[in-house]
């Protein structure tokens, strides 16, 4: 049901039938909900999740909760899980400034080789590879992720060091940034400039 709803909402957003910022989305709530959905996968690989935050307050942004959870957060966390070793660690850092929310999700997994990094957002770019326990990959997740972030007026940045580049300090960090709702009227001038 969630996937069908997501596909329908993406189509409506792309066709302009829905305003892409129609919901007030709570960042922490969505992160917790996503991790609950993925709990079995986290437990299966003994992955620990750590939270770091420069703010403890609730942060909201204009978005679409279904798209944010199913296409963005789930995609990022599934990749972190897939490419992390047994007993790995995922860190979540949530921060904000005056106008923007930034979520950084990093792991200590095997990282992304340079030859794959340059084609991450290219369709048919040869980015598909199995996870650390042979988990299958289709190579479309990051394309969907990038498009979904853009639909919500956000930005994405991916940094990675592969295990072959640095045996002691490897892994991937995905940062996503969205304009936040920062006044009582639910307005944010950053939308016009982002």
PDB file of C-alpha atoms in Angstrom:
ATOM      1  CA  UNK A   1       0.000   0.000   0.000  1.00  0.00           C
ATOM      2  CA  UNK A   2       2.810   2.456   0.854  1.00  0.00           C
ATOM      3  CA  UNK A   3       4.564   1.903  -2.502  1.00  0.00           C
ATOM      4  CA  UNK A   4       1.354   2.356  -4.502  1.00  0.00           C
ATOM      5  CA  UNK A   5       0.560   5.505  -2.521  1.00  0.00           C
ATOM      6  CA  UNK A   6       4.102   6.774  -3.082  1.00  0.00           C
ATOM      7  CA  UNK A   7       4.037   6.151  -6.833  1.00  0.00           C
ATOM      8  CA  UNK A   8       0.657   7.868  -7.107  1.00  0.00           C
ATOM      9  CA  UNK A   9       1.823  10.881  -5.111  1.00  0.00           C
ATOM     10  CA  UNK A  10       5.044  11.220  -7.112  1.00  0.00           C
ATOM     11  CA  UNK A  11       3.028  11.187 -10.333  1.00  0.00           C
ATOM     12  CA  UNK A  12       0.635  13.831  -8.987  1.00  0.00           C
ATOM     13  CA  UNK A  13       3.506  16.021  -7.822  1.00  0.00           C
ATOM     14  CA  UNK A  14       5.244  15.725 -11.207  1.00  0.00           C
ATOM     15  CA  UNK A  15       2.020  16.549 -13.026  1.00  0.00           C
ATOM     16  CA  UNK A  16       1.518  19.578 -10.804  1.00  0.00           C
ATOM     17  CA  UNK A  17      -1.738  18.274  -9.344  1.00  0.00           C
ATOM     18  CA  UNK A  18      -0.383  18.405  -5.817  1.00  0.00           C
ATOM     19  CA  UNK A  19       1.595  21.141  -4.184  1.00  0.00           C
ATOM     20  CA  UNK A  20       4.929  19.555  -3.392  1.00  0.00           C
ATOM     21  CA  UNK A  21       5.131  21.200   0.055  1.00  0.00           C
ATOM     22  CA  UNK A  22       1.625  20.407   1.252  1.00  0.00           C
ATOM     23  CA  UNK A  23       2.530  18.744   4.565  1.00  0.00           C
ATOM     24  CA  UNK A  24       4.349  19.868   7.657  1.00  0.00           C
ATOM     25  CA  UNK A  25       6.794  16.988   8.133  1.00  0.00           C
ATOM     26  CA  UNK A  26       8.545  16.299  11.457  1.00  0.00           C
ATOM     27  CA  UNK A  27      12.119  15.161  10.836  1.00  0.00           C
ATOM     28  CA  UNK A  28      12.688  13.182  14.061  1.00  0.00           C
ATOM     29  CA  UNK A  29       9.309  11.448  13.807  1.00  0.00           C
ATOM     30  CA  UNK A  30      10.059  10.272  10.267  1.00  0.00           C
ATOM     31  CA  UNK A  31      13.552   9.071  11.195  1.00  0.00           C
ATOM     32  CA  UNK A  32      12.202   7.041  14.127  1.00  0.00           C
ATOM     33  CA  UNK A  33       9.390   5.585  12.006  1.00  0.00           C
ATOM     34  CA  UNK A  34      11.822   4.568   9.269  1.00  0.00           C
ATOM     35  CA  UNK A  35      14.185   2.886  11.733  1.00  0.00           C
ATOM     36  CA  UNK A  36      11.271   0.984  13.290  1.00  0.00           C
ATOM     37  CA  UNK A  37      10.328  -0.334   9.835  1.00  0.00           C
ATOM     38  CA  UNK A  38      13.920  -1.445   9.223  1.00  0.00           C
ATOM     39  CA  UNK A  39      14.503  -2.883  12.693  1.00  0.00           C
ATOM     40  CA  UNK A  40      14.692  -6.519  11.514  1.00  0.00           C
ATOM     41  CA  UNK A  41      17.408  -5.654   8.984  1.00  0.00           C
ATOM     42  CA  UNK A  42      19.362  -3.701  11.610  1.00  0.00           C
ATOM     43  CA  UNK A  43      19.112  -6.590  14.101  1.00  0.00           C
ATOM     44  CA  UNK A  44      20.052  -9.193  11.474  1.00  0.00           C
ATOM     45  CA  UNK A  45      23.387  -7.441  10.867  1.00  0.00           C
ATOM     46  CA  UNK A  46      23.859  -6.304  14.504  1.00  0.00           C
ATOM     47  CA  UNK A  47      24.038  -2.681  13.408  1.00  0.00           C
ATOM     48  CA  UNK A  48      24.031  -0.023  16.092  1.00  0.00           C
ATOM     49  CA  UNK A  49      22.387   3.340  15.457  1.00  0.00           C
ATOM     50  CA  UNK A  50      23.771   6.445  17.153  1.00  0.00           C
ATOM     51  CA  UNK A  51      22.082   9.819  17.284  1.00  0.00           C
ATOM     52  CA  UNK A  52      23.968  13.086  17.292  1.00  0.00           C
ATOM     53  CA  UNK A  53      22.185  16.394  17.159  1.00  0.00           C
ATOM     54  CA  UNK A  54      23.001  20.044  17.388  1.00  0.00           C
ATOM     55  CA  UNK A  55      19.375  20.603  18.381  1.00  0.00           C
ATOM     56  CA  UNK A  56      16.847  18.712  20.467  1.00  0.00           C
ATOM     57  CA  UNK A  57      13.875  20.724  19.306  1.00  0.00           C
ATOM     58  CA  UNK A  58      11.302  19.404  16.890  1.00  0.00           C
ATOM     59  CA  UNK A  59      12.102  20.501  13.349  1.00  0.00           C
ATOM     60  CA  UNK A  60       9.497  20.658  10.620  1.00  0.00           C
ATOM     61  CA  UNK A  61       9.797  21.268   6.906  1.00  0.00           C
ATOM     62  CA  UNK A  62       7.362  21.471   4.036  1.00  0.00           C
ATOM     63  CA  UNK A  63       7.229  18.127   2.310  1.00  0.00           C
ATOM     64  CA  UNK A  64       5.430  14.883   1.841  1.00  0.00           C
ATOM     65  CA  UNK A  65       5.785  12.363   4.663  1.00  0.00           C
ATOM     66  CA  UNK A  66       5.191   9.327   2.444  1.00  0.00           C
ATOM     67  CA  UNK A  67       7.828  10.444  -0.071  1.00  0.00           C
ATOM     68  CA  UNK A  68      10.279  11.445   2.667  1.00  0.00           C
ATOM     69  CA  UNK A  69      10.048   8.106   4.487  1.00  0.00           C
ATOM     70  CA  UNK A  70       9.653   5.673   1.591  1.00  0.00           C
ATOM     71  CA  UNK A  71      11.852   7.216  -1.083  1.00  0.00           C
ATOM     72  CA  UNK A  72      14.423   9.199   0.869  1.00  0.00           C
ATOM     73  CA  UNK A  73      15.065   7.916   4.387  1.00  0.00           C
ATOM     74  CA  UNK A  74      14.369   4.251   3.626  1.00  0.00           C
ATOM     75  CA  UNK A  75      16.656   4.410   0.606  1.00  0.00           C
ATOM     76  CA  UNK A  76      19.514   5.967   2.581  1.00  0.00           C
ATOM     77  CA  UNK A  77      19.171   3.616   5.557  1.00  0.00           C
ATOM     78  CA  UNK A  78      18.802   0.487   3.382  1.00  0.00           C
ATOM     79  CA  UNK A  79      22.039   1.366   1.573  1.00  0.00           C
ATOM     80  CA  UNK A  80      23.814   1.978   4.880  1.00  0.00           C
ATOM     81  CA  UNK A  81      22.613  -1.385   6.173  1.00  0.00           C
ATOM     82  CA  UNK A  82      23.350  -3.202   2.921  1.00  0.00           C
ATOM     83  CA  UNK A  83      26.957  -2.020   2.709  1.00  0.00           C
ATOM     84  CA  UNK A  84      27.795  -2.203   6.428  1.00  0.00           C
ATOM     85  CA  UNK A  85      29.544  -5.184   8.010  1.00  0.00           C
ATOM     86  CA  UNK A  86      28.041  -7.304  10.762  1.00  0.00           C
ATOM     87  CA  UNK A  87      28.329  -5.185  13.910  1.00  0.00           C
ATOM     88  CA  UNK A  88      28.548  -1.944  11.953  1.00  0.00           C
ATOM     89  CA  UNK A  89      27.446   1.494  13.039  1.00  0.00           C
ATOM     90  CA  UNK A  90      25.145   4.123  11.541  1.00  0.00           C
ATOM     91  CA  UNK A  91      25.232   7.708  12.836  1.00  0.00           C
ATOM     92  CA  UNK A  92      22.387  10.171  12.407  1.00  0.00           C
ATOM     93  CA  UNK A  93      23.146  13.851  12.840  1.00  0.00           C
ATOM     94  CA  UNK A  94      20.272  16.300  12.732  1.00  0.00           C
ATOM     95  CA  UNK A  95      20.971  20.013  12.696  1.00  0.00           C
ATOM     96  CA  UNK A  96      19.527  23.287  11.547  1.00  0.00           C
ATOM     97  CA  UNK A  97      20.360  26.879  11.015  1.00  0.00           C
ATOM     98  CA  UNK A  98      17.982  29.773  10.584  1.00  0.00           C
ATOM     99  CA  UNK A  99      16.386  28.463   7.389  1.00  0.00           C
ATOM    100  CA  UNK A 100      17.524  24.908   6.714  1.00  0.00           C
ATOM    101  CA  UNK A 101      17.321  21.416   8.162  1.00  0.00           C
ATOM    102  CA  UNK A 102      20.305  19.143   7.550  1.00  0.00           C
ATOM    103  CA  UNK A 103      20.220  15.413   8.127  1.00  0.00           C
ATOM    104  CA  UNK A 104      23.504  13.547   7.815  1.00  0.00           C
ATOM    105  CA  UNK A 105      23.426   9.749   7.848  1.00  0.00           C
ATOM    106  CA  UNK A 106      26.838   8.124   7.922  1.00  0.00           C
ATOM    107  CA  UNK A 107      28.062   4.563   8.247  1.00  0.00           C
ATOM    108  CA  UNK A 108      31.301   2.631   8.679  1.00  0.00           C
ATOM    109  CA  UNK A 109      30.544   0.329   5.761  1.00  0.00           C
ATOM    110  CA  UNK A 110      32.698  -0.647   2.812  1.00  0.00           C
ATOM    111  CA  UNK A 111      32.186   2.718   1.124  1.00  0.00           C
ATOM    112  CA  UNK A 112      31.736   3.512  -2.540  1.00  0.00           C
ATOM    113  CA  UNK A 113      34.647   3.047  -4.962  1.00  0.00           C
ATOM    114  CA  UNK A 114      35.676   6.134  -6.955  1.00  0.00           C
ATOM    115  CA  UNK A 115      34.630   4.578 -10.278  1.00  0.00           C
ATOM    116  CA  UNK A 116      31.078   4.158  -8.929  1.00  0.00           C
ATOM    117  CA  UNK A 117      30.992   7.553  -7.153  1.00  0.00           C
ATOM    118  CA  UNK A 118      31.296   9.455 -10.432  1.00  0.00           C
ATOM    119  CA  UNK A 119      28.214   7.667 -11.836  1.00  0.00           C
ATOM    120  CA  UNK A 120      25.989   7.593  -8.742  1.00  0.00           C
ATOM    121  CA  UNK A 121      23.188   9.614 -10.291  1.00  0.00           C
ATOM    122  CA  UNK A 122      23.560   8.380 -13.865  1.00  0.00           C
ATOM    123  CA  UNK A 123      20.958   5.949 -15.158  1.00  0.00           C
ATOM    124  CA  UNK A 124      22.724   2.806 -16.349  1.00  0.00           C
ATOM    125  CA  UNK A 125      25.950   4.072 -14.756  1.00  0.00           C
ATOM    126  CA  UNK A 126      27.010   0.657 -13.477  1.00  0.00           C
ATOM    127  CA  UNK A 127      26.444   1.437  -9.807  1.00  0.00           C
ATOM    128  CA  UNK A 128      24.686  -1.830  -8.920  1.00  0.00           C
ATOM    129  CA  UNK A 129      26.635  -4.167  -6.624  1.00  0.00           C
ATOM    130  CA  UNK A 130      25.722  -6.690  -3.920  1.00  0.00           C
ATOM    131  CA  UNK A 131      25.796  -5.815  -0.230  1.00  0.00           C
ATOM    132  CA  UNK A 132      28.218  -7.183   2.352  1.00  0.00           C
ATOM    133  CA  UNK A 133      26.008 -10.250   2.909  1.00  0.00           C
ATOM    134  CA  UNK A 134      25.124 -10.667  -0.762  1.00  0.00           C
ATOM    135  CA  UNK A 135      22.026  -8.459  -0.608  1.00  0.00           C
ATOM    136  CA  UNK A 136      20.764  -7.762  -4.137  1.00  0.00           C
ATOM    137  CA  UNK A 137      20.911  -4.335  -5.743  1.00  0.00           C
ATOM    138  CA  UNK A 138      19.160  -2.887  -8.763  1.00  0.00           C
ATOM    139  CA  UNK A 139      21.142   0.336  -9.168  1.00  0.00           C
ATOM    140  CA  UNK A 140      18.052   2.568  -9.195  1.00  0.00           C
ATOM    141  CA  UNK A 141      17.845   3.563  -5.538  1.00  0.00           C
ATOM    142  CA  UNK A 142      20.130   6.574  -5.710  1.00  0.00           C
ATOM    143  CA  UNK A 143      18.412   7.899  -8.836  1.00  0.00           C
ATOM    144  CA  UNK A 144      15.065   7.682  -7.032  1.00  0.00           C
ATOM    145  CA  UNK A 145      16.645   9.282  -3.967  1.00  0.00           C
ATOM    146  CA  UNK A 146      18.021  12.240  -5.915  1.00  0.00           C
ATOM    147  CA  UNK A 147      14.727  12.881  -7.717  1.00  0.00           C
ATOM    148  CA  UNK A 148      12.723  12.590  -4.493  1.00  0.00           C
ATOM    149  CA  UNK A 149      14.965  15.065  -2.668  1.00  0.00           C
ATOM    150  CA  UNK A 150      14.609  17.493  -5.584  1.00  0.00           C
ATOM    151  CA  UNK A 151      10.803  17.116  -5.554  1.00  0.00           C
ATOM    152  CA  UNK A 152      10.831  18.314  -1.929  1.00  0.00           C
ATOM    153  CA  UNK A 153      13.023  21.309  -2.822  1.00  0.00           C
ATOM    154  CA  UNK A 154      16.024  19.751  -1.110  1.00  0.00           C
ATOM    155  CA  UNK A 155      19.674  19.136  -1.852  1.00  0.00           C
ATOM    156  CA  UNK A 156      21.767  15.987  -1.481  1.00  0.00           C
ATOM    157  CA  UNK A 157      25.483  15.408  -1.039  1.00  0.00           C
ATOM    158  CA  UNK A 158      27.257  12.055  -0.817  1.00  0.00           C
ATOM    159  CA  UNK A 159      30.805  11.581   0.465  1.00  0.00           C
ATOM    160  CA  UNK A 160      32.514   8.215   0.639  1.00  0.00           C
ATOM    161  CA  UNK A 161      35.817   6.447   1.129  1.00  0.00           C
ATOM    162  CA  UNK A 162      35.938   2.823   0.057  1.00  0.00           C
ATOM    163  CA  UNK A 163      37.616   0.158   2.148  1.00  0.00           C
ATOM    164  CA  UNK A 164      40.180  -0.195  -0.664  1.00  0.00           C
ATOM    165  CA  UNK A 165      41.118   3.490  -0.340  1.00  0.00           C
ATOM    166  CA  UNK A 166      41.416   3.549   3.438  1.00  0.00           C
ATOM    167  CA  UNK A 167      41.369   0.332   5.437  1.00  0.00           C
ATOM    168  CA  UNK A 168      40.894   2.133   8.781  1.00  0.00           C
ATOM    169  CA  UNK A 169      38.584   5.017   7.931  1.00  0.00           C
ATOM    170  CA  UNK A 170      35.972   4.056   5.356  1.00  0.00           C
ATOM    171  CA  UNK A 171      32.251   4.470   4.916  1.00  0.00           C
ATOM    172  CA  UNK A 172      29.653   6.728   3.381  1.00  0.00           C
ATOM    173  CA  UNK A 173      27.931   9.910   4.534  1.00  0.00           C
ATOM    174  CA  UNK A 174      24.723  11.142   2.900  1.00  0.00           C
ATOM    175  CA  UNK A 175      23.630  14.689   3.733  1.00  0.00           C
ATOM    176  CA  UNK A 176      20.199  15.990   2.781  1.00  0.00           C
ATOM    177  CA  UNK A 177      19.098  19.579   3.299  1.00  0.00           C
ATOM    178  CA  UNK A 178      15.585  21.059   3.218  1.00  0.00           C
ATOM    179  CA  UNK A 179      14.127  24.506   3.941  1.00  0.00           C
ATOM    180  CA  UNK A 180      12.392  24.452   7.325  1.00  0.00           C
ATOM    181  CA  UNK A 181       9.224  26.004   8.660  1.00  0.00           C
ATOM    182  CA  UNK A 182      10.566  28.638  11.006  1.00  0.00           C
ATOM    183  CA  UNK A 183       7.792  31.019  11.967  1.00  0.00           C
ATOM    184  CA  UNK A 184       4.298  30.881  13.403  1.00  0.00           C
ATOM    185  CA  UNK A 185       2.700  31.412  10.002  1.00  0.00           C
ATOM    186  CA  UNK A 186       4.511  28.356   8.610  1.00  0.00           C
ATOM    187  CA  UNK A 187       6.440  30.505   6.152  1.00  0.00           C
ATOM    188  CA  UNK A 188      10.056  30.445   5.140  1.00  0.00           C
ATOM    189  CA  UNK A 189      11.587  32.902   2.682  1.00  0.00           C
ATOM    190  CA  UNK A 190      14.285  30.337   1.901  1.00  0.00           C
ATOM    191  CA  UNK A 191      11.841  28.501  -0.384  1.00  0.00           C
ATOM    192  CA  UNK A 192      12.065  31.362  -2.833  1.00  0.00           C
ATOM    193  CA  UNK A 193      15.854  31.311  -2.854  1.00  0.00           C
ATOM    194  CA  UNK A 194      16.687  27.601  -2.580  1.00  0.00           C
TER     195      UNK A 194
END
